[in-house]
Amino acid sequence: MAVSAFLWFLFFFFFFFFFFFFFFFFFFFFFFFFFVIFVDGQCLDDQKKLLLEFKSELVHNSSTSHSFVNWNETGDCCIWGGVGCDNSGRVTDLNLNDEGISGVIGESSSLFRLTYLSNLDLAFNDFTTSEIPNQFHRLPNLAYLGLSYSGFVGPFPSTLANLTALVRLHLSSNFLTGSIPSFHTCKNLKFIDLSHNKLVGSLCHLHFLSLTNLTRLDLSYNSLNGTIPRHLFALPSLDDLDLSNNRFSGKIEEFTITNNTNLRQLDLSSNRIGGHIPNFFFQNPNMYILRLSDNLFNGSFQLNKIRSLTSLSELALSNNNLSVETTNMSLSSGGYPYLSTLHLSSCNLYDFPNLENLSLLHTLDLSNNHLRGDIPGWIWETAKAYLNLSFNLLTGLQKPKYVAGIPNSGDFAIFLGNNRLTGAIPSFICDASPFGVLDLSFNNLSGSIPPCLINKSFVSEVLNLRGNKISGVIPDRFSIECGLQTFDVSNNSLVGKVPKSLENCKSLVVVNVGNNNLEGSFPCMLPLSLRILLLRSNRFHGGLGCRKSWPNLQILDISSNNFSGSVKLLKFERNDAMESYKWIEVKLVKIWPDFTAIDLSSNHFRGEIPDAIGNLTSLYLLNLSHNSLTDAIPRSFGALTELGSLDLSSNKLTGRIPDELAKLTFLSVLNLSYNHLTGMIPTGPQFQTFSADSFRRNTRLCGFPLDRSCNSPHVPVPTPSEPKDEEIEWGYVFAASGYVVGIGIVAWTLLCCRRWRERYFGKIEEVVDKIFYERGRRRRHERRVRRREERRNGLRRHHH
Ligand SMILES: *[C@@H]1O[C@H](CO)[C@@H](O)[C@H](O)[C@H]1NC(C)=O
Ligand SMILES: *[C@@H]1O[C@H](CO)[C@@H](O)[C@H](O)[C@H]1NC(C)=O
Ligand SMILES: *[C@@H]1O[C@H](CO)[C@@H](O)[C@H](O)[C@H]1NC(C)=O
Ligand SMILES: *[C@@H]1O[C@H](CO)[C@@H](O)[C@H](O)[C@H]1NC(C)=O
Ligand SMILES: *[C@@H]1O[C@H](CO)[C@@H](O)[C@H](O)[C@H]1NC(C)=O
Ligand SMILES: *[C@@H]1O[C@H](CO)[C@@H](O)[C@H](O)[C@H]1NC(C)=O
Ligand SMILES: *[C@@H]1O[C@H](CO)[C@@H](O)[C@H](O)[C@H]1NC(C)=O
Ligand SMILES: *[C@@H]1O[C@H](CO)[C@@H](O)[C@H](O)[C@H]1NC(C)=O
Ligand SMILES: *[C@@H]1O[C@H](CO)[C@@H](O)[C@H](O)[C@H]1NC(C)=O
Ligand SMILES: *[C@@H]1O[C@H](CO)[C@@H](O)[C@H](O)[C@H]1NC(C)=O
Ligand SMILES: *[C@@H]1O[C@H](CO)[C@@H](O)[C@H](O)[C@H]1NC(C)=O
């Protein structure tokens, strides 16, 4: 019985299914033909003429254009691609989004004679360096205007404010300057996106006043200033207000919004808004995203104010001047079921807010507070994508409640650096694997590195254990699937060698093992992806000879080791077979144009400085001091136009200082002291700024800034101290004797931005820090943008 009933059910189900399917199918076709044949009128001749004129005014790329390229004399212009007409054959729609169009739309363009235009979309084209014509008032029916991402410059076209029919205005991501006109007469406006321009000025009491249908206003990433007019928060339909990344200042006065506010997304971050956070932000129970980070909001803030915001998904209060109080914050039984992102960095927190059981929370930033004691166990089940507890006073980690497998996304970034974590790295941390980022730097961790941390391709991107008291060897357990990009165990007490299995990590970009007690020869097995290699202050020895080169290497710091041999820079030529390398000593050609920093100081290198260094024209730091380098300073140094810091001190360099060195206008640190240089110190504007200290203990140097004048007929004789130096240095060279000199390798490129160079002369570690930071920030930013897009799309779907 049951079976036949089921079959009957299936039969009827499919019957009705197909019935409805065909019904809709025919309905659709009927509608389509009706629309095309009866509704769309035949194109009027003058309209066609105007369109063709418009086309001829502009340039287009025929390989990216799909519609515009096909406009021609033939056919009904109302069925041309991108064109729509009303039933009298007048052009109402022009959709030329991303059509490879360039050129200039002139003030007298025929576009402005298509007076029935209602929708105009020219976004994602290339009008670079032309202005938006100020003629749009001639298109009184315009409801949609899309000019985003099109390279427009110049002042904001003020006549747009005369378009009273306007509903959607998209001008984002151009280079528009000037101030925004008041749109208060355009009562139909629903969407305004002027973000990512260079708009200035302030918003007055008229701006956007009583636009009762406005649902989205995005003015982010401009340079707008002044106080934010309060009525913006009270626009009855406004759902999404983004004023972030501007220069808004002043306070937002408390006021009572009489009619219900629909504001669900409010982003005021990265402005200079001060005073208390007004209470009316917490009035709408539907508030979904509230971002107030990076402002000057002050006073104390009771976190339980968000109690009424039961739909809240994201709250960001970081980096203000707030004291956030978490007492009385009860989250029991799902107080904030949708909370997914909480940013409370620099909020003067003394206690962990109770976020247990927030099942959707994935991003939690409590860095830079005064949190003490243990990191609670629930944290492992809560923040599942991003957890930042760095810069607090935390001393320990509690075990997670559910030890067996802490679920995470695999992209989990966890930052616990700059705390006071003590004792060994707990092995239960391995249960939370895999991580994207694990940062335990600058704590007081001791013991050895738990092998599980390494042998499970545990961390996919960054493992940072810098600045602890970790001892023992680095486990040689990197697996073949290792995806690590940054490996930093510097400033610990590690011994032994750089593990050979690190070669399995084919994506390694940064390796920092500096300031340990590591030994062995140069780690030749490191993969080709390497960009930054820091081995400083260890006990590495031997020459720089390897059977391969690192085409991407940018920063090399191997200072304060026992390396020896020649500094000759070699380039390898690659054979057809990828694996085998041929050793050819050639001059460095300019194939590494962005080289940034080389520090080979305090080793036992000998021989001459290779001329080829002059080809590394982006070098900003070169430290070859405290070696036994001989011969003259190469003239090719004159080509190092970006060089900011040059230290060749404590070597055995001879000859004159090349005049070319005096031409390096960017040079701000120079040390040539403790050498055997002779002759006159060259003159040049930059050289006048160096003191005698830069040239000390070169007994036969003369001229400014030394006291010794070059006019003296007697060549100064070496002082007795000179040979003493030499003896000391020969003492060093002892360690290097017997080593085969001549196979050196160093090939590297540099990616660092100029920005960093200016700040970090001589401080390679800080450059690396900067890279960490920038990478982390970029990651976080990308994630945020991605999430935001997703959310927007979600919302859009929701609206439709
Ligand atoms: C046209 O677009 C294609 C694809 O984007 C591009 O490769 C080509 O250089 C462009 N041509 C011109 C003239 O800009
Ligand atoms: C004119 O446009 C039509 C499509 O609209 C196209 O098929 C035809 O090749 C074009 N003619 C010329 C001469 O470009
Ligand atoms: C635009 O509107 C303003 C008043 O809002 C008016 O003064 C101006 O003349 C109008 N401009 C044009 C071109 O219509
Ligand atoms: C607001 O939109 C509604 C429908 O979306 C429309 O009926 C009304 O006229 C609009 N109000 C204004 C002031 O444009
Ligand atoms: C908060 O900032 C305002 C000005 O923005 C200032 O007048 C007020 O004194 C500050 N309050 C505190 C507690 O710092
Ligand atoms: C933050 O507030 C304190 C007083 O609460 C004040 O001393 C300090 O100057 C403020 N900082 C900023 C950047 O406004
Ligand atoms: C916490 O709640 C209690 C009673 O519910 C109240 O007396 C106390 O003032 C509250 N504390 C804060 C800081 O709000
Ligand atoms: C979290 O949930 C568990 C079980 O569902 C419950 O025992 C515990 O009290 C909750 N904690 C909080 C702070 O609500
Ligand atoms: C660091 O840890 C050691 C024990 O491992 C302890 O004696 C010392 O007090 C700790 N230092 C700090 C600053 O916590
Ligand atoms: C130059 O280097 C020597 C040692 O090599 C050092 O003693 C001296 O302080 C340095 N001078 C300057 C100006 O940095
Ligand atoms: C070069 O390296 C030496 C020792 O490694 C260091 O003392 C010196 O400060 C460095 N020079 C510069 C300019 O940073």
Tab-separated table of N, CA and C in Angstrom, residues 521-641:
chain	number	residue	atom	x	y	z
A	521	SER	N	77.159	25.311	7.876
A	521	SER	CA	77.522	26.179	6.758
A	521	SER	C	76.270	26.873	6.226
A	522	PHE	N	76.471	27.675	5.204
A	522	PHE	CA	75.381	28.446	4.620
A	522	PHE	C	74.243	27.504	4.221
A	523	PRO	N	72.981	27.803	4.608
A	523	PRO	CA	71.867	26.864	4.350
A	523	PRO	C	71.461	26.850	2.884
A	524	CYS	N	72.250	26.150	2.091
A	524	CYS	CA	72.037	26.164	0.636
A	524	CYS	C	70.729	25.507	0.207
A	525	MET	N	70.147	24.691	1.108
A	525	MET	CA	68.974	23.942	0.662
A	525	MET	C	67.704	24.784	0.648
A	526	LEU	N	67.769	26.005	1.163
A	526	LEU	CA	66.550	26.812	1.238
A	526	LEU	C	65.953	26.991	-0.151
A	527	PRO	N	64.635	27.000	-0.255
A	527	PRO	CA	63.994	26.981	-1.577
A	527	PRO	C	64.157	28.286	-2.351
A	528	LEU	N	63.910	28.216	-3.624
A	528	LEU	CA	64.150	29.334	-4.528
A	528	LEU	C	63.220	30.519	-4.292
A	529	SER	N	62.135	30.271	-3.593
A	529	SER	CA	61.158	31.345	-3.377
A	529	SER	C	61.648	32.394	-2.384
A	530	LEU	N	62.754	32.122	-1.727
A	530	LEU	CA	63.239	32.977	-0.639
A	530	LEU	C	63.431	34.435	-1.059
A	531	ARG	N	62.949	35.339	-0.211
A	531	ARG	CA	63.175	36.769	-0.455
A	531	ARG	C	64.015	37.404	0.633
A	532	ILE	N	63.868	36.920	1.830
A	532	ILE	CA	64.566	37.542	2.945
A	532	ILE	C	65.233	36.464	3.782
A	533	LEU	N	66.512	36.602	3.982
A	533	LEU	CA	67.254	35.601	4.748
A	533	LEU	C	68.110	36.294	5.791
A	534	LEU	N	67.811	36.025	7.052
A	534	LEU	CA	68.566	36.634	8.138
A	534	LEU	C	69.213	35.546	8.979
A	535	LEU	N	70.548	35.528	8.987
A	535	LEU	CA	71.296	34.540	9.763
A	535	LEU	C	72.155	35.212	10.823
A	536	ARG	N	71.934	36.474	11.074
A	536	ARG	CA	72.893	37.264	11.858
A	536	ARG	C	73.125	36.712	13.262
A	537	SER	N	74.328	36.973	13.766
A	537	SER	CA	74.702	36.594	15.129
A	537	SER	C	74.420	35.136	15.466
A	538	ASN	N	75.080	34.270	14.710
A	538	ASN	CA	75.091	32.858	15.029
A	538	ASN	C	76.536	32.392	14.875
A	539	ARG	N	76.727	31.114	14.691
A	539	ARG	CA	78.089	30.625	14.517
A	539	ARG	C	78.238	29.896	13.194
A	540	PHE	N	77.558	30.393	12.175
A	540	PHE	CA	77.702	29.804	10.851
A	540	PHE	C	79.123	30.042	10.338
A	541	HIS	N	79.614	29.132	9.521
A	541	HIS	CA	80.964	29.294	9.006
A	541	HIS	C	81.017	28.835	7.547
A	542	GLY	N	82.202	29.025	6.952
A	542	GLY	CA	82.396	28.593	5.580
A	542	GLY	C	82.105	29.711	4.593
A	543	GLY	N	82.176	29.372	3.315
A	543	GLY	CA	81.989	30.375	2.266
A	543	GLY	C	80.538	30.482	1.857
A	544	LEU	N	80.331	31.288	0.808
A	544	LEU	CA	78.967	31.508	0.352
A	544	LEU	C	78.639	30.624	-0.857
A	545	GLY	N	79.337	29.506	-0.956
A	545	GLY	CA	79.148	28.688	-2.141
A	545	GLY	C	77.959	27.752	-2.039
A	546	CYS	N	77.060	27.834	-2.998
A	546	CYS	CA	75.929	26.908	-3.070
A	546	CYS	C	75.787	26.484	-4.518
A	547	ARG	N	75.019	25.469	-4.730
A	547	ARG	CA	74.830	25.002	-6.105
A	547	ARG	C	73.612	25.646	-6.746
A	548	LYS	N	73.074	26.637	-6.117
A	548	LYS	CA	71.932	27.314	-6.728
A	548	LYS	C	71.896	28.757	-6.262
A	549	SER	N	71.050	29.529	-6.891
A	549	SER	CA	70.903	30.918	-6.470
A	549	SER	C	69.443	31.185	-6.168
A	550	TRP	N	69.198	32.306	-5.536
A	550	TRP	CA	67.825	32.649	-5.165
A	550	TRP	C	67.406	33.877	-5.953
A	551	PRO	N	66.723	33.668	-7.052
A	551	PRO	CA	66.437	34.800	-7.936
A	551	PRO	C	65.560	35.864	-7.294
A	552	ASN	N	64.890	35.521	-6.203
A	552	ASN	CA	63.988	36.510	-5.600
A	552	ASN	C	64.546	37.156	-4.347
A	553	LEU	N	65.741	36.768	-3.938
A	553	LEU	CA	66.270	37.262	-2.666
A	553	LEU	C	66.396	38.779	-2.673
A	554	GLN	N	65.936	39.385	-1.594
A	554	GLN	CA	65.922	40.841	-1.519
A	554	GLN	C	66.789	41.367	-0.403
A	555	ILE	N	66.736	40.678	0.728
A	555	ILE	CA	67.481	41.139	1.883
A	555	ILE	C	68.317	39.981	2.396
A	556	LEU	N	69.595	40.228	2.554
A	556	LEU	CA	70.496	39.198	3.053
A	556	LEU	C	71.272	39.782	4.208
A	557	ASP	N	71.080	39.213	5.379
A	557	ASP	CA	71.849	39.657	6.537
A	557	ASP	C	72.507	38.431	7.159
A	558	ILE	N	73.828	38.322	6.933
A	558	ILE	CA	74.541	37.177	7.499
A	558	ILE	C	75.653	37.700	8.410
A	559	SER	N	75.437	38.910	8.945
A	559	SER	CA	76.480	39.553	9.736
A	559	SER	C	76.753	38.795	11.033
A	560	SER	N	77.912	39.083	11.618
A	560	SER	CA	78.318	38.502	12.904
A	560	SER	C	78.210	36.979	12.930
A	561	ASN	N	78.874	36.385	11.970
A	561	ASN	CA	79.050	34.943	11.956
A	561	ASN	C	80.522	34.682	11.675
A	562	ASN	N	80.857	33.463	11.325
A	562	ASN	CA	82.247	33.167	10.994
A	562	ASN	C	82.403	32.853	9.514
A	563	PHE	N	81.550	33.444	8.693
A	563	PHE	CA	81.669	33.206	7.254
A	563	PHE	C	83.003	33.748	6.759
A	564	SER	N	83.514	33.142	5.698
A	564	SER	CA	84.807	33.573	5.191
A	564	SER	C	84.811	33.447	3.679
A	565	GLY	N	85.955	33.749	3.083
A	565	GLY	CA	86.081	33.625	1.644
A	565	GLY	C	85.822	34.942	0.955
A	566	SER	N	85.529	34.848	-0.339
A	566	SER	CA	85.385	36.050	-1.158
A	566	SER	C	83.941	36.541	-1.165
A	567	VAL	N	83.790	37.829	-1.364
A	567	VAL	CA	82.460	38.438	-1.426
A	567	VAL	C	81.991	38.519	-2.874
A	568	LYS	N	82.829	38.026	-3.751
A	568	LYS	CA	82.482	38.079	-5.183
A	568	LYS	C	81.041	37.627	-5.395
A	569	LEU	N	80.300	38.424	-6.062
A	569	LEU	CA	78.898	38.068	-6.286
A	569	LEU	C	78.788	37.294	-7.582
A	570	LEU	N	78.120	36.199	-7.519
A	570	LEU	CA	78.021	35.353	-8.694
A	570	LEU	C	76.592	35.238	-9.160
A	571	LYS	N	76.476	35.025	-10.431
A	571	LYS	CA	75.153	34.753	-10.969
A	571	LYS	C	75.246	33.407	-11.657
A	572	PHE	N	74.220	32.618	-11.528
A	572	PHE	CA	74.251	31.320	-12.186
A	572	PHE	C	73.431	31.399	-13.444
A	573	GLU	N	73.888	30.683	-14.418
A	573	GLU	CA	73.051	30.567	-15.599
A	573	GLU	C	72.339	29.240	-15.518
A	574	ARG	N	71.106	29.265	-15.830
A	574	ARG	CA	70.333	28.048	-15.697
A	574	ARG	C	70.419	27.246	-16.988
A	575	ASN	N	70.671	25.992	-16.856
A	575	ASN	CA	70.660	25.134	-18.045
A	575	ASN	C	69.234	24.851	-18.457
A	576	ASP	N	69.078	24.169	-19.562
A	576	ASP	CA	67.722	23.831	-20.003
A	576	ASP	C	67.036	22.974	-18.961
A	577	ALA	N	67.797	22.012	-18.466
A	577	ALA	CA	67.244	21.211	-17.380
A	577	ALA	C	67.187	22.081	-16.140
A	578	MET	N	66.005	22.191	-15.575
A	578	MET	CA	65.804	23.111	-14.462
A	578	MET	C	66.710	22.799	-13.274
A	579	GLU	N	66.999	21.541	-13.072
A	579	GLU	CA	67.692	21.168	-11.841
A	579	GLU	C	69.180	21.503	-11.846
A	580	SER	N	69.814	21.366	-12.987
A	580	SER	CA	71.274	21.518	-12.965
A	580	SER	C	71.696	22.955	-13.245
A	581	TYR	N	72.595	23.426	-12.445
A	581	TYR	CA	73.061	24.797	-12.584
A	581	TYR	C	74.518	24.793	-12.987
A	582	LYS	N	74.850	25.727	-13.847
A	582	LYS	CA	76.218	25.849	-14.300
A	582	LYS	C	76.825	27.033	-13.554
A	583	TRP	N	78.000	26.885	-13.103
A	583	TRP	CA	78.618	27.971	-12.345
A	583	TRP	C	79.415	28.862	-13.272
A	584	ILE	N	78.958	30.056	-13.454
A	584	ILE	CA	79.703	30.985	-14.280
A	584	ILE	C	79.827	32.282	-13.509
A	585	GLU	N	81.015	32.752	-13.390
A	585	GLU	CA	81.169	34.039	-12.724
A	585	GLU	C	80.965	35.136	-13.756
A	586	VAL	N	79.957	35.912	-13.573
A	586	VAL	CA	79.699	36.997	-14.516
A	586	VAL	C	79.442	38.261	-13.729
A	587	LYS	N	79.525	39.333	-14.418
A	587	LYS	CA	79.175	40.581	-13.757
A	587	LYS	C	77.682	40.589	-13.519
A	588	LEU	N	77.289	41.147	-12.413
A	588	LEU	CA	75.860	41.262	-12.164
A	588	LEU	C	75.292	42.249	-13.166
A	589	VAL	N	74.417	41.767	-13.994
A	589	VAL	CA	73.747	42.707	-14.875
A	589	VAL	C	72.529	43.204	-14.135
A	590	LYS	N	71.870	44.162	-14.725
A	590	LYS	CA	70.788	44.776	-13.972
A	590	LYS	C	69.523	43.932	-14.048
A	591	ILE	N	69.604	42.742	-13.494
A	591	ILE	CA	68.411	41.906	-13.530
A	591	ILE	C	67.739	41.893	-12.175
A	592	TRP	N	68.351	42.493	-11.186
A	592	TRP	CA	67.735	42.560	-9.866
A	592	TRP	C	67.553	44.018	-9.521
A	593	PRO	N	66.631	44.653	-10.188
A	593	PRO	CA	66.570	46.114	-10.121
A	593	PRO	C	66.144	46.644	-8.762
A	594	ASP	N	65.593	45.816	-7.909
A	594	ASP	CA	65.046	46.367	-6.675
A	594	ASP	C	65.783	45.930	-5.435
A	595	PHE	N	67.001	45.531	-5.592
A	595	PHE	CA	67.812	45.104	-4.480
A	595	PHE	C	67.791	46.095	-3.321
A	596	THR	N	67.635	45.644	-2.133
A	596	THR	CA	67.492	46.578	-1.032
A	596	THR	C	68.605	46.569	0.006
A	597	ALA	N	68.927	45.438	0.580
A	597	ALA	CA	69.868	45.481	1.695
A	597	ALA	C	70.782	44.266	1.725
A	598	ILE	N	72.071	44.522	1.948
A	598	ILE	CA	73.053	43.457	2.129
A	598	ILE	C	73.875	43.787	3.359
A	599	ASP	N	73.896	42.891	4.307
A	599	ASP	CA	74.755	43.081	5.465
A	599	ASP	C	75.632	41.844	5.631
A	600	LEU	N	76.913	42.003	5.312
A	600	LEU	CA	77.862	40.903	5.436
A	600	LEU	C	78.869	41.219	6.535
A	601	SER	N	78.556	42.194	7.384
A	601	SER	CA	79.550	42.707	8.329
A	601	SER	C	79.943	41.678	9.382
A	602	SER	N	81.063	41.948	10.014
A	602	SER	CA	81.574	41.107	11.103
A	602	SER	C	81.649	39.635	10.736
A	603	ASN	N	82.336	39.353	9.656
A	603	ASN	CA	82.682	37.991	9.287
A	603	ASN	C	84.166	38.004	8.947
A	604	HIS	N	84.607	37.037	8.189
A	604	HIS	CA	86.033	36.989	7.852
A	604	HIS	C	86.215	37.040	6.340
A	605	PHE	N	85.397	37.793	5.670
A	605	PHE	CA	85.509	37.861	4.220
A	605	PHE	C	86.790	38.579	3.819
A	606	ARG	N	87.384	38.127	2.709
A	606	ARG	CA	88.610	38.756	2.232
A	606	ARG	C	88.487	39.037	0.746
A	607	GLY	N	89.560	39.625	0.191
A	607	GLY	CA	89.560	39.925	-1.229
A	607	GLY	C	88.903	41.259	-1.505
A	608	GLU	N	88.698	41.532	-2.790
A	608	GLU	CA	88.205	42.857	-3.157
A	608	GLU	C	86.684	42.899	-3.182
A	609	ILE	N	86.172	44.123	-3.136
A	609	ILE	CA	84.719	44.317	-3.268
A	609	ILE	C	84.405	44.264	-4.758
A	610	PRO	N	83.507	43.394	-5.190
A	610	PRO	CA	83.260	43.284	-6.635
A	610	PRO	C	82.639	44.552	-7.212
A	611	ASP	N	83.131	44.914	-8.386
A	611	ASP	CA	82.582	46.041	-9.134
A	611	ASP	C	81.079	45.920	-9.325
A	612	ALA	N	80.647	44.683	-9.506
A	612	ALA	CA	79.268	44.417	-9.903
A	612	ALA	C	78.243	44.919	-8.902
A	613	ILE	N	78.683	45.187	-7.680
A	613	ILE	CA	77.721	45.721	-6.717
A	613	ILE	C	77.098	47.004	-7.249
A	614	GLY	N	77.856	47.710	-8.052
A	614	GLY	CA	77.341	48.950	-8.633
A	614	GLY	C	76.110	48.746	-9.494
A	615	ASN	N	75.850	47.513	-9.895
A	615	ASN	CA	74.671	47.260	-10.716
A	615	ASN	C	73.393	47.128	-9.892
A	616	LEU	N	73.552	47.027	-8.596
A	616	LEU	CA	72.367	46.856	-7.747
A	616	LEU	C	71.817	48.229	-7.422
A	617	THR	N	71.227	48.847	-8.409
A	617	THR	CA	70.957	50.276	-8.309
A	617	THR	C	69.871	50.650	-7.309
A	618	SER	N	69.186	49.686	-6.767
A	618	SER	CA	68.180	50.045	-5.770
A	618	SER	C	68.641	49.778	-4.345
A	619	LEU	N	69.888	49.401	-4.221
A	619	LEU	CA	70.427	49.112	-2.894
A	619	LEU	C	70.316	50.326	-1.994
A	620	TYR	N	69.780	50.143	-0.801
A	620	TYR	CA	69.783	51.277	0.112
A	620	TYR	C	70.615	51.035	1.341
A	621	LEU	N	71.005	49.804	1.568
A	621	LEU	CA	71.858	49.540	2.727
A	621	LEU	C	72.950	48.565	2.324
A	622	LEU	N	74.185	48.920	2.590
A	622	LEU	CA	75.291	48.011	2.333
A	622	LEU	C	76.253	48.093	3.505
A	623	ASN	N	76.426	46.994	4.198
A	623	ASN	CA	77.332	46.958	5.345
A	623	ASN	C	78.323	45.832	5.141
A	624	LEU	N	79.558	46.196	4.855
A	624	LEU	CA	80.618	45.200	4.666
A	624	LEU	C	81.679	45.363	5.748
A	625	SER	N	81.324	46.075	6.821
A	625	SER	CA	82.329	46.421	7.834
A	625	SER	C	82.824	45.205	8.606
A	626	HIS	N	83.949	45.397	9.286
A	626	HIS	CA	84.524	44.349	10.135
A	626	HIS	C	84.760	43.060	9.368
A	627	ASN	N	85.443	43.174	8.226
A	627	ASN	CA	85.910	42.019	7.490
A	627	ASN	C	87.376	42.283	7.171
A	628	SER	N	87.916	41.604	6.163
A	628	SER	CA	89.308	41.852	5.780
A	628	SER	C	89.372	42.167	4.298
A	629	LEU	N	88.450	42.986	3.851
A	629	LEU	CA	88.377	43.290	2.422
A	629	LEU	C	89.524	44.212	2.030
A	630	THR	N	90.051	43.988	0.828
A	630	THR	CA	91.226	44.741	0.383
A	630	THR	C	90.922	45.497	-0.903
A	631	ASP	N	91.908	46.171	-1.414
A	631	ASP	CA	91.858	46.945	-2.646
A	631	ASP	C	90.943	48.176	-2.512
A	632	ALA	N	90.702	48.791	-3.674
A	632	ALA	CA	90.030	50.096	-3.644
A	632	ALA	C	88.515	49.945	-3.589
A	633	ILE	N	87.860	51.011	-3.165
A	633	ILE	CA	86.398	51.064	-3.235
A	633	ILE	C	86.032	51.199	-4.711
A	634	PRO	N	85.210	50.304	-5.263
A	634	PRO	CA	84.911	50.378	-6.699
A	634	PRO	C	84.238	51.701	-7.070
A	635	ARG	N	84.629	52.231	-8.238
A	635	ARG	CA	84.000	53.465	-8.735
A	635	ARG	C	82.524	53.232	-9.043
A	636	SER	N	82.209	51.972	-9.322
A	636	SER	CA	80.819	51.672	-9.703
A	636	SER	C	79.828	52.022	-8.598
A	637	PHE	N	80.313	52.235	-7.365
A	637	PHE	CA	79.417	52.630	-6.286
A	637	PHE	C	78.673	53.919	-6.635
A	638	GLY	N	79.246	54.686	-7.555
A	638	GLY	CA	78.592	55.920	-7.974
A	638	GLY	C	77.216	55.683	-8.556
A	639	ALA	N	76.952	54.443	-9.000
A	639	ALA	CA	75.652	54.147	-9.614
A	639	ALA	C	74.593	53.794	-8.584
A	640	LEU	N	74.997	53.652	-7.332
A	640	LEU	CA	74.029	53.255	-6.301
A	640	LEU	C	73.260	54.481	-5.815
A	641	THR	N	72.429	54.995	-6.683
A	641	THR	CA	71.806	56.294	-6.412
A	641	THR	C	70.812	56.280	-5.262
